[in-house]
Amino acid sequence: RQGQLVPIERSKEELFREMVNDNYEIAMSCGLIEGDKVTITDGPLAGKEAMICKINRHKRTATLNVEMFGDKAGVTVGLEVVENWTITIIEKFSEEDKIQYNFQQKFIMNHINSVQSVCVPYEQL
């Protein structure tokens, strides 16, 4: 607001702290989609589905409708969403295949998070 300091409500501060890691980065979240319903299964958006106003599956992002500093703001964060039928296939995997699949998914998510943490806006270079 025109360069003025604006206090943040305690509840908004707690929400922000829940979503960021020690480096104040928001990690990638994962979820399932079935029809129009999205369920976040892992990550900082888990349980916060009501905040999501738009999902871009191609870019793997979700836009959240967040009230900050007295104004509503659209905040874009990482979100990997898979169709529910994918989970049905995974459920048919053997236990060994499930362990391998989970390992691969965690490796991919860690890689995405590490890439996101080293990316900075061009203006900051």
CSV table of C-alpha atoms in Angstrom, one decimal:
chain,number,residue,atom,x,y,z
A,1,ARG,CA,0.0,0.0,0.0
A,2,GLN,CA,2.0,2.9,-1.3
A,3,GLY,CA,5.2,1.9,0.6
A,4,GLN,CA,3.5,1.8,4.0
A,5,LEU,CA,4.0,-1.0,6.5
A,6,VAL,CA,0.7,-2.9,7.0
A,7,PRO,CA,0.3,-5.4,9.9
A,8,ILE,CA,-0.7,-8.9,9.1
A,9,GLU,CA,-3.3,-10.8,11.0
A,10,ARG,CA,-2.0,-13.6,13.2
A,11,SER,CA,-4.1,-16.2,11.3
A,12,LYS,CA,-2.6,-15.1,8.0
A,13,GLU,CA,0.9,-15.3,9.4
A,14,GLU,CA,0.2,-18.8,10.7
A,15,LEU,CA,-1.1,-19.8,7.3
A,16,PHE,CA,1.9,-18.4,5.6
A,17,ARG,CA,4.3,-20.2,8.0
A,18,GLU,CA,2.5,-23.5,7.5
A,19,MET,CA,3.0,-23.3,3.7
A,20,VAL,CA,6.7,-22.3,3.5
A,21,ASN,CA,9.9,-24.2,4.4
A,22,ASP,CA,12.9,-22.8,6.3
A,23,ASN,CA,14.0,-20.8,3.2
A,24,TYR,CA,10.5,-19.3,2.9
A,25,GLU,CA,9.8,-21.3,-0.3
A,26,ILE,CA,6.5,-23.1,-1.0
A,27,ALA,CA,7.1,-26.7,-1.9
A,28,MET,CA,5.3,-28.5,-4.6
A,29,SER,CA,2.0,-30.1,-3.7
A,30,CYS,CA,0.4,-33.3,-5.2
A,31,GLY,CA,-3.2,-34.1,-5.7
A,32,LEU,CA,-5.9,-36.1,-7.4
A,33,ILE,CA,-8.6,-34.9,-9.7
A,34,GLU,CA,-11.9,-36.7,-10.3
A,35,GLY,CA,-14.3,-34.8,-12.4
A,36,ASP,CA,-14.4,-31.3,-11.0
A,37,LYS,CA,-13.2,-32.2,-7.6
A,38,VAL,CA,-9.5,-31.8,-6.6
A,39,THR,CA,-8.1,-33.5,-3.5
A,40,ILE,CA,-4.6,-32.4,-2.4
A,41,THR,CA,-2.9,-35.5,-1.0
A,42,ASP,CA,0.6,-34.1,-0.1
A,43,GLY,CA,2.4,-30.9,0.4
A,44,PRO,CA,1.6,-27.5,1.8
A,45,LEU,CA,-1.8,-27.2,0.1
A,46,ALA,CA,-3.1,-30.4,1.7
A,47,GLY,CA,-6.4,-29.6,3.4
A,48,LYS,CA,-6.6,-26.1,1.7
A,49,GLU,CA,-8.5,-27.1,-1.4
A,50,ALA,CA,-11.0,-24.3,-0.8
A,51,MET,CA,-8.3,-21.7,-1.4
A,52,ILE,CA,-7.7,-23.0,-5.0
A,53,CYS,CA,-9.5,-20.9,-7.6
A,54,LYS,CA,-7.6,-22.1,-10.7
A,55,ILE,CA,-5.5,-25.0,-11.8
A,56,ASN,CA,-3.2,-25.1,-14.8
A,57,ARG,CA,-2.3,-28.8,-15.2
A,58,HIS,CA,0.0,-28.0,-18.2
A,59,LYS,CA,2.2,-25.6,-16.1
A,60,ARG,CA,1.6,-27.7,-12.9
A,61,THR,CA,0.4,-24.7,-11.0
A,62,ALA,CA,-2.5,-23.7,-8.8
A,63,THR,CA,-3.7,-20.1,-8.3
A,64,LEU,CA,-4.9,-19.5,-4.7
A,65,ASN,CA,-7.3,-16.8,-3.7
A,66,VAL,CA,-5.6,-15.4,-0.6
A,67,GLU,CA,-6.5,-12.3,1.4
A,68,MET,CA,-3.3,-10.5,2.4
A,69,PHE,CA,-2.8,-7.0,3.8
A,70,GLY,CA,-6.5,-6.2,3.5
A,71,ASP,CA,-6.7,-7.1,-0.2
A,72,LYS,CA,-7.4,-10.3,-2.2
A,73,ALA,CA,-4.5,-11.6,-4.2
A,74,GLY,CA,-4.0,-14.4,-6.6
A,75,VAL,CA,-0.9,-16.4,-5.5
A,76,THR,CA,0.5,-19.1,-7.9
A,77,VAL,CA,2.1,-22.2,-6.4
A,78,GLY,CA,3.3,-25.6,-7.7
A,79,LEU,CA,0.7,-28.4,-7.9
A,80,GLU,CA,1.1,-31.8,-9.6
A,81,VAL,CA,-2.4,-33.3,-10.3
A,82,VAL,CA,-3.0,-36.7,-11.6
A,83,GLU,CA,-6.3,-38.3,-12.8
A,84,ASN,CA,-7.9,-40.7,-10.4
A,85,TRP,CA,-7.6,-43.6,-12.9
A,86,THR,CA,-3.8,-43.3,-12.5
A,87,ILE,CA,-4.2,-44.1,-8.8
A,88,THR,CA,-6.4,-47.1,-9.6
A,89,ILE,CA,-3.6,-48.5,-11.8
A,90,ILE,CA,-1.0,-47.8,-9.1
A,91,GLU,CA,-3.1,-49.7,-6.5
A,92,LYS,CA,-2.8,-52.8,-8.7
A,93,PHE,CA,1.0,-52.7,-8.5
A,94,SER,CA,2.9,-55.3,-6.5
A,95,GLU,CA,4.3,-54.0,-3.2
A,96,GLU,CA,7.8,-53.8,-4.7
A,97,ASP,CA,6.5,-51.8,-7.6
A,98,LYS,CA,4.7,-49.4,-5.3
A,99,ILE,CA,7.9,-48.8,-3.3
A,100,GLN,CA,9.8,-48.1,-6.6
A,101,TYR,CA,7.0,-45.8,-7.8
A,102,ASN,CA,6.9,-43.9,-4.5
A,103,PHE,CA,10.7,-43.6,-4.6
A,104,GLN,CA,10.6,-42.2,-8.2
A,105,GLN,CA,7.8,-39.7,-7.3
A,106,LYS,CA,9.8,-38.4,-4.3
A,107,PHE,CA,12.9,-38.1,-6.4
A,108,ILE,CA,11.0,-36.2,-9.0
A,109,MET,CA,9.4,-33.9,-6.4
A,110,ASN,CA,12.8,-33.3,-4.7
A,111,HIS,CA,14.3,-32.4,-8.1
A,112,ILE,CA,11.4,-30.0,-8.9
A,113,ASN,CA,11.8,-28.4,-5.5
A,114,SER,CA,15.5,-28.0,-5.9
A,115,VAL,CA,15.2,-26.5,-9.3
A,116,GLN,CA,12.5,-24.1,-8.0
A,117,SER,CA,14.7,-23.0,-5.2
A,118,VAL,CA,17.6,-22.0,-7.5
A,119,CYS,CA,15.4,-20.1,-9.9
A,120,VAL,CA,15.2,-16.4,-9.4
A,121,PRO,CA,13.4,-13.7,-11.4
A,122,TYR,CA,15.5,-12.3,-14.3
A,123,GLU,CA,15.4,-8.8,-12.7
A,124,GLN,CA,17.3,-10.2,-9.7
A,125,LEU,CA,20.3,-11.5,-11.7
